[in-house]
Short mmCIF file of C-alpha atoms in Angstrom, two decimals:
data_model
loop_
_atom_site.label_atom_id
_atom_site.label_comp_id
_atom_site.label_asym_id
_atom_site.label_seq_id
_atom_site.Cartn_x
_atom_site.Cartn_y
_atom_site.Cartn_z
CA UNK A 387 108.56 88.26 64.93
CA UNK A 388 107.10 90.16 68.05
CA UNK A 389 108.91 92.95 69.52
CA UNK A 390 110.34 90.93 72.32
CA UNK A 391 110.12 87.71 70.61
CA UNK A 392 108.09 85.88 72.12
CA UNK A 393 104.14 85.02 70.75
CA UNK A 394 101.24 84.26 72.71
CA UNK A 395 100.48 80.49 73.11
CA UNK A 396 96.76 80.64 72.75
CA UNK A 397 94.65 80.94 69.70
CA UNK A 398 92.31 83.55 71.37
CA UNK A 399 95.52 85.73 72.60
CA UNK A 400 97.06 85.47 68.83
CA UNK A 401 93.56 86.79 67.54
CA UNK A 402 93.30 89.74 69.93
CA UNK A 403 96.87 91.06 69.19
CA UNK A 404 96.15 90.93 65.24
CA UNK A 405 92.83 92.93 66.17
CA UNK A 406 94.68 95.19 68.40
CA UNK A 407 98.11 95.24 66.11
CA UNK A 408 95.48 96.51 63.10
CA UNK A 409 93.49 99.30 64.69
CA UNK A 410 94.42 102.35 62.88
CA UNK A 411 94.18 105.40 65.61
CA UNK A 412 91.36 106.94 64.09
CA UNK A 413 89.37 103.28 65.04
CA UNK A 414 90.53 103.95 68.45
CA UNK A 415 89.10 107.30 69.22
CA UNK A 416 86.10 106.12 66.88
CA UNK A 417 86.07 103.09 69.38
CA UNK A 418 86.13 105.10 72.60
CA UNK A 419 83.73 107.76 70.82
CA UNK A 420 81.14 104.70 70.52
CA UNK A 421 81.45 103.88 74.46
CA UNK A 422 80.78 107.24 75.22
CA UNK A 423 84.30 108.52 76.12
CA UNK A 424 84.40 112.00 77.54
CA UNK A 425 88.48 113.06 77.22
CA UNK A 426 90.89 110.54 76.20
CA UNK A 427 94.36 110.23 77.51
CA UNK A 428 97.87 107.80 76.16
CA UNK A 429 100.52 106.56 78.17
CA UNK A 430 103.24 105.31 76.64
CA UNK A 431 104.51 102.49 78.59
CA UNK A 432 107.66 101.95 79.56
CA UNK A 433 109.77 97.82 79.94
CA UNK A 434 108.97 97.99 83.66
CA UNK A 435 104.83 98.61 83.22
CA UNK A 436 103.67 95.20 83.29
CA UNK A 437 101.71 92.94 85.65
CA UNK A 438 104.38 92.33 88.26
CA UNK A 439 105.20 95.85 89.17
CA UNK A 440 102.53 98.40 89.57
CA UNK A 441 102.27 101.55 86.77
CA UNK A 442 103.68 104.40 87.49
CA UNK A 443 101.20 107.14 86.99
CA UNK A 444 102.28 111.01 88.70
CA UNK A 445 104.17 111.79 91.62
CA UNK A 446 100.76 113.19 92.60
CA UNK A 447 97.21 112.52 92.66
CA UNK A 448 96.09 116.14 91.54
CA UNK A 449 97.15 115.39 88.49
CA UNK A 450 95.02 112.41 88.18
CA UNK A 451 91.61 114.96 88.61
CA UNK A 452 90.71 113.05 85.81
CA UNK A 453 90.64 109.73 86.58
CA UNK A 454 87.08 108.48 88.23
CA UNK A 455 87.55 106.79 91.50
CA UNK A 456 86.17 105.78 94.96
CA UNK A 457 87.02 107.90 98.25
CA UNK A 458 90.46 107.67 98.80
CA UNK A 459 91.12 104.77 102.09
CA UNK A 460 94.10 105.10 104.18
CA UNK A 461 95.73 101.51 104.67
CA UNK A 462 99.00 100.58 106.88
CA UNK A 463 101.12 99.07 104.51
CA UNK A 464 104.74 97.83 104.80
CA UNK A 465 106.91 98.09 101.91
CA UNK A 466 109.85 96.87 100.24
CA UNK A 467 111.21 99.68 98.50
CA UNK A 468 111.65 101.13 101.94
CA UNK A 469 113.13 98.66 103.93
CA UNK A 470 110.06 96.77 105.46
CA UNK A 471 109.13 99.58 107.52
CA UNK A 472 105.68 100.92 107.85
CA UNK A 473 103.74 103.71 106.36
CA UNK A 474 100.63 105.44 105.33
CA UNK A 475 99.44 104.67 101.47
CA UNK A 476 95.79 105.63 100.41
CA UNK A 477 94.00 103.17 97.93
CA UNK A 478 91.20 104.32 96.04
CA UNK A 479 88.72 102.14 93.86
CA UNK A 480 88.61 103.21 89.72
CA UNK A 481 85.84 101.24 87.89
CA UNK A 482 87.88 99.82 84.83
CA UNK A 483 86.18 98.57 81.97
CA UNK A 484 88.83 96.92 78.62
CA UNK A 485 87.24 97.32 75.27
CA UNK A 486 87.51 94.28 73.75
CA UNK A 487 87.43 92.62 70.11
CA UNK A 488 84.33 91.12 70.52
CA UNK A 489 82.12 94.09 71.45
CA UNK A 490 82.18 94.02 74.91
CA UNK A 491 83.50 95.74 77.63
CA UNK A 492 85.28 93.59 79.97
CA UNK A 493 85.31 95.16 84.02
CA UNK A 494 88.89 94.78 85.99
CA UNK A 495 86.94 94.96 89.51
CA UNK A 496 89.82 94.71 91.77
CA UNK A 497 91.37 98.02 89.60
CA UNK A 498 92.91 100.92 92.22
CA UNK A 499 95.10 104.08 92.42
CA UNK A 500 97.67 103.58 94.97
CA UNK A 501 98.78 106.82 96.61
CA UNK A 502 102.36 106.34 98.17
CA UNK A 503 102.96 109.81 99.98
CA UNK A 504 106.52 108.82 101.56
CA UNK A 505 107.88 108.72 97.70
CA UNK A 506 106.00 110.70 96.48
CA UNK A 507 104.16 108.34 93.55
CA UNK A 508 100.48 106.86 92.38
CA UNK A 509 100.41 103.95 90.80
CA UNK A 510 97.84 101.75 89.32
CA UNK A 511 97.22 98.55 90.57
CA UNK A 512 94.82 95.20 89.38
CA UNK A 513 94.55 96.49 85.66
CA UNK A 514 93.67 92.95 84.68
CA UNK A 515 92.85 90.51 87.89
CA UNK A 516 90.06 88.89 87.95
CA UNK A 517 89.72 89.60 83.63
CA UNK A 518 88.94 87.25 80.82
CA UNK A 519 89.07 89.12 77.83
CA UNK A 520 91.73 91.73 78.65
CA UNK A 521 95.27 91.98 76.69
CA UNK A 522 96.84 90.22 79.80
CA UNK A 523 99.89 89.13 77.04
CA UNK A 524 100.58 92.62 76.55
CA UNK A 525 101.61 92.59 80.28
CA UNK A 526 102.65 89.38 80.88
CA UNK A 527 106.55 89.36 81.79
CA UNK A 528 106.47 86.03 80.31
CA UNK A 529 105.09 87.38 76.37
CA UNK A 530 104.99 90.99 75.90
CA UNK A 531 105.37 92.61 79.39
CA UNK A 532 108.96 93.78 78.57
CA UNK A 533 108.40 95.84 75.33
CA UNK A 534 108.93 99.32 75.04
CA UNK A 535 106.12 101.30 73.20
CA UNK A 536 103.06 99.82 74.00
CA UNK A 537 100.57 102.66 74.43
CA UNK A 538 97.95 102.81 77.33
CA UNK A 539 95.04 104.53 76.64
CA UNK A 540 92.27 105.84 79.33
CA UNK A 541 89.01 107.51 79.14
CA UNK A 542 86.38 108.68 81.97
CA UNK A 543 82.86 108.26 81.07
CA UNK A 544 79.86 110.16 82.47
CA UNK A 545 78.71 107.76 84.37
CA UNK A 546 81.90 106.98 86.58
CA UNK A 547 83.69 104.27 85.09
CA UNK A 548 87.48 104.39 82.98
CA UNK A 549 87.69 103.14 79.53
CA UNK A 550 91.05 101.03 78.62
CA UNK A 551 92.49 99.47 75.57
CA UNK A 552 96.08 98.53 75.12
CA UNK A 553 97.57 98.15 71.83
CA UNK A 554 101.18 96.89 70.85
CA UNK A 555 104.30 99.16 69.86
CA UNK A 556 104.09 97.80 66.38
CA UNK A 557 100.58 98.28 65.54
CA UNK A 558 99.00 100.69 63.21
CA UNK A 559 97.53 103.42 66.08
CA UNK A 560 101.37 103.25 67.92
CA UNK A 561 103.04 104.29 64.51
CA UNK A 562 100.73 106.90 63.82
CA UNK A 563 100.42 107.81 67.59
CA UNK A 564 104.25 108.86 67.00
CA UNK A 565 104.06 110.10 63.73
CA UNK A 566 101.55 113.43 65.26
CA UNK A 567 101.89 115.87 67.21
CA UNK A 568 99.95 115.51 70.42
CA UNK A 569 101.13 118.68 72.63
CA UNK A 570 99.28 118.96 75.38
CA UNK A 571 100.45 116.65 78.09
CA UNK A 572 99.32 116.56 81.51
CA UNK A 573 102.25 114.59 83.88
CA UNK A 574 102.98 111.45 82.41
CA UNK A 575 99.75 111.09 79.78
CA UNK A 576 99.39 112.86 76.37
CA UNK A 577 95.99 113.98 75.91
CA UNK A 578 93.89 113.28 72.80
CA UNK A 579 91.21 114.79 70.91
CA UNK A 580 88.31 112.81 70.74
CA UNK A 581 87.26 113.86 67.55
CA UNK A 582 90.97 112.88 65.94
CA UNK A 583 91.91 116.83 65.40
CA UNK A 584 94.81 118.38 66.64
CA UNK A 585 92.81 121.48 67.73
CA UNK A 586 93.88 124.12 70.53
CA UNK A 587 95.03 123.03 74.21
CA UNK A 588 92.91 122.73 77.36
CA UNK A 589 94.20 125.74 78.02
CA UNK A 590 93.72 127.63 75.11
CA UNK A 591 90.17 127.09 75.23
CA UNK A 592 89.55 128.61 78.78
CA UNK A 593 91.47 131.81 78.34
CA UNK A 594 89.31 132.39 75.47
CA UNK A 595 86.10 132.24 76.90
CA UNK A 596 87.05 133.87 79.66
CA UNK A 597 88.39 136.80 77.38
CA UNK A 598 84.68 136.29 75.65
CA UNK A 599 83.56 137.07 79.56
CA UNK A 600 85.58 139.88 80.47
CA UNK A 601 84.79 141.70 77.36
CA UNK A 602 80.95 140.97 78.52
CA UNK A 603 82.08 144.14 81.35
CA UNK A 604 78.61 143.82 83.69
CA UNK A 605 76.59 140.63 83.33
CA UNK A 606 73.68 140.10 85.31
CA UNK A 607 74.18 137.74 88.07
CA UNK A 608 72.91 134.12 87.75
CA UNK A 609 73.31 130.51 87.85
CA UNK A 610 73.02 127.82 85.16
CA UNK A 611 71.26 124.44 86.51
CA UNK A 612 69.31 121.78 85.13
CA UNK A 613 66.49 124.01 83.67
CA UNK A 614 69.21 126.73 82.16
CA UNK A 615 70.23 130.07 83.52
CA UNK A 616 68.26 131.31 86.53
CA UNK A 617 68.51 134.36 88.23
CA UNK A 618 71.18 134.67 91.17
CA UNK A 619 70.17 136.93 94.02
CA UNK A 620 72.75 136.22 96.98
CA UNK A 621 75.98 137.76 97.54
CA UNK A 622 77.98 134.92 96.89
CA UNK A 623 76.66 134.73 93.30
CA UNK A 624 79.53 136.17 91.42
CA UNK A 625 81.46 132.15 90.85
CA UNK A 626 78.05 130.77 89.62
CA UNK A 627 77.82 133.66 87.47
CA UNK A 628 81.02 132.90 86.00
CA UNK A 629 80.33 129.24 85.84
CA UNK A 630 77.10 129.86 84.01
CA UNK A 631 78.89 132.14 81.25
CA UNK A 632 80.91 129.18 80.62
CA UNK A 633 78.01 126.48 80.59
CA UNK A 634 78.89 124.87 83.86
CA UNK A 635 75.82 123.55 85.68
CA UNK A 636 75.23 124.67 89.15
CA UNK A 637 76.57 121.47 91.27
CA UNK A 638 77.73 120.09 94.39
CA UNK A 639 80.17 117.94 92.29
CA UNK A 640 83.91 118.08 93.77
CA UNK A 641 85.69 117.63 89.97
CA UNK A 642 87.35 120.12 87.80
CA UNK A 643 85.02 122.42 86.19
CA UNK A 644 86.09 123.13 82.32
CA UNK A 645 88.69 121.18 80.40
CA UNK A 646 90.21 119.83 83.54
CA UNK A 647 90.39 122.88 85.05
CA UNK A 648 88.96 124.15 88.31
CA UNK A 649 87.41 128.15 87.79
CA UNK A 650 87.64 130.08 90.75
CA UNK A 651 86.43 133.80 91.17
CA UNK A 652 87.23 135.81 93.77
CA UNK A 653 85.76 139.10 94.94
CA UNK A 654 87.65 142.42 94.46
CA UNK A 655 87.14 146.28 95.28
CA UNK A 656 87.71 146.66 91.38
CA UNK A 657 89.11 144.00 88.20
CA UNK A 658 91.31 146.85 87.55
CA UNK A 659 93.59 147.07 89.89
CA UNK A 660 92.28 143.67 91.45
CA UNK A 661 95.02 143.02 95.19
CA UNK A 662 94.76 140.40 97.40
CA UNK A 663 91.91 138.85 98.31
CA UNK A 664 91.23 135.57 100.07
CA UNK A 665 90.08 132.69 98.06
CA UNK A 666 88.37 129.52 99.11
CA UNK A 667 89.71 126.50 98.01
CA UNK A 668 86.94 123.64 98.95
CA UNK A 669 84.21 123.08 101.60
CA UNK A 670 84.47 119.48 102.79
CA UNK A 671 82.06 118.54 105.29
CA UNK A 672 84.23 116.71 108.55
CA UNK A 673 84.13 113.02 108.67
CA UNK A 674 85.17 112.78 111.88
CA UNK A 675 84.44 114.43 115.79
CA UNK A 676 81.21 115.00 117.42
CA UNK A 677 80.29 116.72 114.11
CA UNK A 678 79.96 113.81 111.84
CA UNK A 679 78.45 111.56 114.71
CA UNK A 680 76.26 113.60 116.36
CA UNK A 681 75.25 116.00 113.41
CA UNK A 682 75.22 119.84 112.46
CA UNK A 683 72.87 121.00 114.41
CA UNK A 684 74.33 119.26 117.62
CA UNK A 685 77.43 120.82 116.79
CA UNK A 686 76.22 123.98 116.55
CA UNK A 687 73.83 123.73 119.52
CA UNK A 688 77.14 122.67 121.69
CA UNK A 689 80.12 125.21 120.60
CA UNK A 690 77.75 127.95 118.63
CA UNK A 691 77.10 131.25 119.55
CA UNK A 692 74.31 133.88 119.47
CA UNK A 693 74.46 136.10 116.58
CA UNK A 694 76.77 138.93 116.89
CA UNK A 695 74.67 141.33 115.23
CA UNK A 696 71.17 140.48 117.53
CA UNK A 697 69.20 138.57 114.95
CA UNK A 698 66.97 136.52 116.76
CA UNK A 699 66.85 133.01 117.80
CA UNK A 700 70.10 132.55 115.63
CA UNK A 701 73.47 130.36 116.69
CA UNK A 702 76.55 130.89 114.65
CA UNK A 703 79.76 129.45 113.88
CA UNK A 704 82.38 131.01 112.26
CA UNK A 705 85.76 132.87 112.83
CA UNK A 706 89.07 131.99 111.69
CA UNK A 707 91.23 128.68 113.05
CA UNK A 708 94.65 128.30 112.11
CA UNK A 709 97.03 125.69 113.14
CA UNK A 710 99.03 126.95 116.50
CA UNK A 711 96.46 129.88 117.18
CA UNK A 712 95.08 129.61 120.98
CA UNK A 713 91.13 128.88 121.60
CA UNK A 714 88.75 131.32 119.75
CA UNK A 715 87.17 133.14 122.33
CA UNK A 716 83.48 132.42 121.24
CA UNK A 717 83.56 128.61 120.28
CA UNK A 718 86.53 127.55 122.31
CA UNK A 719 87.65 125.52 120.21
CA UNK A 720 91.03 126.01 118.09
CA UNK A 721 92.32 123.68 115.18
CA UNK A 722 95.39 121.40 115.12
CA UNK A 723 96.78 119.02 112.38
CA UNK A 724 97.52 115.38 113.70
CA UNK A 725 99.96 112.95 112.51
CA UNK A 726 101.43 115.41 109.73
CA UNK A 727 105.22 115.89 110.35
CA UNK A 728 107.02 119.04 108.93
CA UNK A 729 110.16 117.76 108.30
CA UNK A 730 109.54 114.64 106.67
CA UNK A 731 106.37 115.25 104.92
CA UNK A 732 105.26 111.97 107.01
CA UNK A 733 101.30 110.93 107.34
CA UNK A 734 99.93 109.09 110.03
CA UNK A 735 97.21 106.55 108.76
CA UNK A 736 94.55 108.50 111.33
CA UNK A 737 96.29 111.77 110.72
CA UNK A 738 93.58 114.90 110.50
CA UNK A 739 92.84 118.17 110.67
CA UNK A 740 91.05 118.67 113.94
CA UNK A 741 88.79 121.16 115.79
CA UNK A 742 89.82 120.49 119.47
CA UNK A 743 87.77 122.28 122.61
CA UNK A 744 88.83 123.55 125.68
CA UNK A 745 88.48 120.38 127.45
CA UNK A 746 90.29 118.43 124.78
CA UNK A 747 86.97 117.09 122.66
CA UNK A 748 87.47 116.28 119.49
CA UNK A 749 84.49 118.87 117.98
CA UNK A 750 85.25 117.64 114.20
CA UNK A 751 87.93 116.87 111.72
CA UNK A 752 88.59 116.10 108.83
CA UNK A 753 90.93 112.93 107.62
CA UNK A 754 94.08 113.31 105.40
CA UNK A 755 91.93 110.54 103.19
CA UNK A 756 89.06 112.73 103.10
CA UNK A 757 91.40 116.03 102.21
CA UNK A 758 93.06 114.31 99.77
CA UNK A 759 89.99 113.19 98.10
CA UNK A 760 88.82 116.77 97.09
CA UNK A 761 92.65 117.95 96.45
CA UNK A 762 92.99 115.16 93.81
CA UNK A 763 89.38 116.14 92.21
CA UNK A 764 89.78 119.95 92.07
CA UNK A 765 93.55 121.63 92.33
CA UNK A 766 95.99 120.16 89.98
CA UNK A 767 95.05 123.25 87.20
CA UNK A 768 93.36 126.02 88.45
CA UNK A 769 92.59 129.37 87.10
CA UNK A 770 91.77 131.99 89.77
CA UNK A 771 89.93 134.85 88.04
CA UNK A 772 88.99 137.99 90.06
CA UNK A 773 85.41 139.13 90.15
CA UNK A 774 83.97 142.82 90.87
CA UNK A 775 80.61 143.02 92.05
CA UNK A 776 77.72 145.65 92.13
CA UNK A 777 74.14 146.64 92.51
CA UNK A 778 72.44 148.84 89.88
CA UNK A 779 68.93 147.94 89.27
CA UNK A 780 70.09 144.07 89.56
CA UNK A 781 72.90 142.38 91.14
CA UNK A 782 75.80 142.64 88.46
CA UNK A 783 79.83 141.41 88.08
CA UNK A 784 82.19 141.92 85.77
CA UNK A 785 85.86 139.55 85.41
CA UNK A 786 89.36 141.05 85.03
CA UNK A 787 91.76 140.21 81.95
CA UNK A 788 94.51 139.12 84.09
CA UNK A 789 93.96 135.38 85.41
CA UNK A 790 96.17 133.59 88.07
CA UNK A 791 97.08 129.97 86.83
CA UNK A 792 97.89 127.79 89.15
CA UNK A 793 99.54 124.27 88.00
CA UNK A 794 101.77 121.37 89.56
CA UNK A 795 99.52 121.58 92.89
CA UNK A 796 101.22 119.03 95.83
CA UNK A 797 98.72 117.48 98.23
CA UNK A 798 102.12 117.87 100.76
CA UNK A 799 102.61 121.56 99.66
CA UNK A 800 99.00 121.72 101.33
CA UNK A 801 99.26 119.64 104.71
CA UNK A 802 102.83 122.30 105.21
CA UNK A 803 100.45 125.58 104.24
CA UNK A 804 97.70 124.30 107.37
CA UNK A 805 100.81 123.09 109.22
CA UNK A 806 102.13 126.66 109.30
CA UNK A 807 98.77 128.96 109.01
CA UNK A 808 98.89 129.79 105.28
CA UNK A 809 95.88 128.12 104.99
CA UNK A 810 92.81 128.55 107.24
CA UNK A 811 89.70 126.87 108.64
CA UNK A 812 86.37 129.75 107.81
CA UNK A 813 83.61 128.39 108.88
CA UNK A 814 79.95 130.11 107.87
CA UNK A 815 77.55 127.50 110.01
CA UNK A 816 74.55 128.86 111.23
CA UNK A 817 71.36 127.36 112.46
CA UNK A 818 68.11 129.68 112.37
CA UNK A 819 65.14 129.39 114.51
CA UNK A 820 67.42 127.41 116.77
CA UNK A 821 64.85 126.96 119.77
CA UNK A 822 62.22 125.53 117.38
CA UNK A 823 61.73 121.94 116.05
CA UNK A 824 62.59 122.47 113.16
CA UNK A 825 65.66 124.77 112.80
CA UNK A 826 67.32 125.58 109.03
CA UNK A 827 70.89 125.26 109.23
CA UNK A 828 73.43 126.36 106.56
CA UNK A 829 76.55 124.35 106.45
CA UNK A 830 79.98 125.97 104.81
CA UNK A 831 82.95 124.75 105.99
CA UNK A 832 85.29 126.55 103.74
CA UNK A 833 88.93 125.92 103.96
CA UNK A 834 90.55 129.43 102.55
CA UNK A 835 93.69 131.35 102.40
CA UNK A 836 95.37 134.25 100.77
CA UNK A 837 95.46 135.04 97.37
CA UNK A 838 99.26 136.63 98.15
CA UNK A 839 99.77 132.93 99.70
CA UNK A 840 98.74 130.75 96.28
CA UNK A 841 102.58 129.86 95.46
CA UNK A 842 102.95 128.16 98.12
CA UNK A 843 100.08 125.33 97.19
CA UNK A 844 101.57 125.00 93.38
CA UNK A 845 104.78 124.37 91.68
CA UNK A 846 103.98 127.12 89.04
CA UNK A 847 101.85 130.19 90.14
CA UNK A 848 101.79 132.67 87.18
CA UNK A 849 99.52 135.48 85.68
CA UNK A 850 98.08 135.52 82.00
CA UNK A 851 95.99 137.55 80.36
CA UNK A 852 92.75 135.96 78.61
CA UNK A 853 92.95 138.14 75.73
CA UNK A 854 96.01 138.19 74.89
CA UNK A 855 98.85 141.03 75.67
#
């Protein structure tokens, strides 16, 4: 008798639960190893995960860095849990694909993450609409919707797309899944080793290589792209050399950079004694304001300024913005975050972060959908390592022993830090040869703040040492 006790009606439903109910757990990771899984991660699902309420997932995206999806889209959405009134949620495409019995993968296209910021919770959403050859009966309120113990598992691929497969509480992998000893558990999913080894965590991993780095001392500066490790010869070169000495490609990719963490350096006087410093956390480019319709080099042309320090036939801009500062006194402009409110944590569903000018233009801004976006890919663990820099015949840096870990990070812990000046808009946009026609512009639009100020962006803010005490 089923857990539940009720059995699916149709022979093809019957057949896929004895398939699924005798997969030993080693055939699942050999299964996801075979579709080109890169990390694999188990829910284990609880009566009220099934296909007429959505599946709880985090209280927050960040810890969902993981999980592939579209751009995050705000949508006005009235809800029942609170009383049919109105509010922002955020929706966000993830290409689904179920592994199936019969050697296929089968796509769940209407498949989202749900972002409900009033809660806080994500949730996913369409994990078998519009399917054929999916364990619907394993969701089904009316078969085996309400058990206890069914296990979820998920895996990103390269290319984009989220592996699934389902398999009952009383099947081979879900009595060996909870005979082991899977520790490492990131919010509500355990993670697995691919390779069916219960080796060291996520963690564990990065603090050694970065001990492997700091006991390096100076390492000439460079940068690892698709050709291998190339020569770095700007001043900004002392994250790709630490990215490169862990065998992270040089990208523009906004996801976590090793293990599901996100490896940040920043500069110090000495690793020794290493202080404050400020740190940037991401440089999204506005989707909003004269910026994003008119371009850069409009932008720059209209609220730039000459270079400060006389080079020629150069317009800058740069300084610092921070919520409730007045104008800057070269761009006139000064930023302000709409449709955030402090008390409530509320979001509007155009809420932004805005660069506003003199005569009330809108110059750029950037949407809560859009800064939520690169939160989710890039903060929920981070490892802040500081970085000393110098020139002896080459450019050279050398990484301290103690790291700052930050974990737990709240995309509302950020909107409060801008809200209150914690965090800060640092633009470095320039455009050279600006009178000719064809200028070179540089675009940075770095959103930074103090390394002092980190605890206030994660639940858990704490220093380690990479080798050891």
């Amino acid at each position: 008798m089923h857990q539940g006790g009720v059995v699916p009606t149709a022979d093809k439903d019957l057949d896929y639960e004895r398939w699924l109910n005798n997969l030993s757990l080693d055939e699942v990771l050999s299964l996801f190893r075979e579709h080109q899984a890169e990390q694999l991660f188990c829910k284990v699902l609880q009566r009220n995960n099934n296909s007429k309420q959505q599946i709880y997932v985090r209280s927050d995206i960040s810890e969902l860095s993981w999980v592939p999806t579209g751009d995050l889209q705000p949508v006005e959405s009235t809800s029942k849990k609170n009383g049919g009134h109105h509010g922002l949620i955020f929706h966000a495409h993830v290409a689904l694909l179920w592994i199936t019995p019969f050697g296929t993968l089968e796509p769940a296209r209407e498949t989202k993450l749900i972002v409900y910021p009033q809660y806080p919770e994500v949730r996913f959403s369409g994990l078998l609409n519009g399917t054929h050859q999916a364990p619907s009966f394993l969701f089904n309120i009316k078969y085996r919707g309400h058990d206890a113990g069914r296990l979820l598992f998920l895996a990103p691929r390269g290319d984009g797309s989220l592996l699934a497969l389902c398999v009952p509480p009383e099947s081979i992998a879900a009595r060996e899944f909870l005979q082991a000893d899977f520790q490492e558990r990131i919010g509500v999913f355990y993670k697995l080793p691919l390779d069916g080894k219960i080796s060291r965590s996520s963690l564990d991993l990065l603090l050694a290589q970065l001990c492997r780095i700091h006991h390096l001392q100076w390492t000439p500066s460079c940068a690892l792209n698709a050709h291998g490790i190339v020569p770095c010869n700007a001043s900004n070169c002392g994250g790709y050399t630490l990215e490169a000495n862990l065998g992270i490609r040089r990208n523009g990719i906004a996801e976590p950079d090793f293990e599901g963490w996100e490896i940040k350096s920043r500069i110090v006087p000495t690793i020794d004694r290493p202080g404050a410093s400020q740190v940037t956390l991401f440089t999204p480019e506005p989707d909003g304001g004269y910026y994003a319709e008119a371009g850069a080099k409009a932008f720059i042309r209209r609220w730039g300024y000459p270079d400060t320090k006389g080079r020629d036939d150069r317009l800058n801009f740069g300084g610092i913005y921070r919520c409730g500062d007045s104008f800057h006194p070269r761009t006139h402009t000064r930023m302000v975050l709409d449709g955030y409110e402090v008390e409530s944590g509320g979001m509007a569903p155009d809420g932004a972060l805005s660069l506003i000018d003199v005569n009330g233009v809108l110059a750029a801004s950037w949407s809560f959908a859009k800064l939520l976006g690169h939160w989710k890919r890039k903060h929920a663990h981070a490892a802040y390592v500081p970085c000393q820099g110098r020139l002896h015949t080459t450019r050279e840096y050398r990484y301290a022993n103690d790291i700052l870990l930050g974990e737990g990070a709240d995309f509302r812990l950020f909107l409060r830090a801008l809200a209150d000046g914690t965090v800060a808009y640092d633009p470095g946009i320039k455009l050279e040869n600006a009178s000719t026609a064809k200028p070179t512009q540089k675009l940075r639009s770095q959103i930074r703040v103090s390394s002092t100020n980190l605890h206030k962006l994660y639940s858990t803010l704490r220093t380690v040492k990479a080798c050891g005490k």
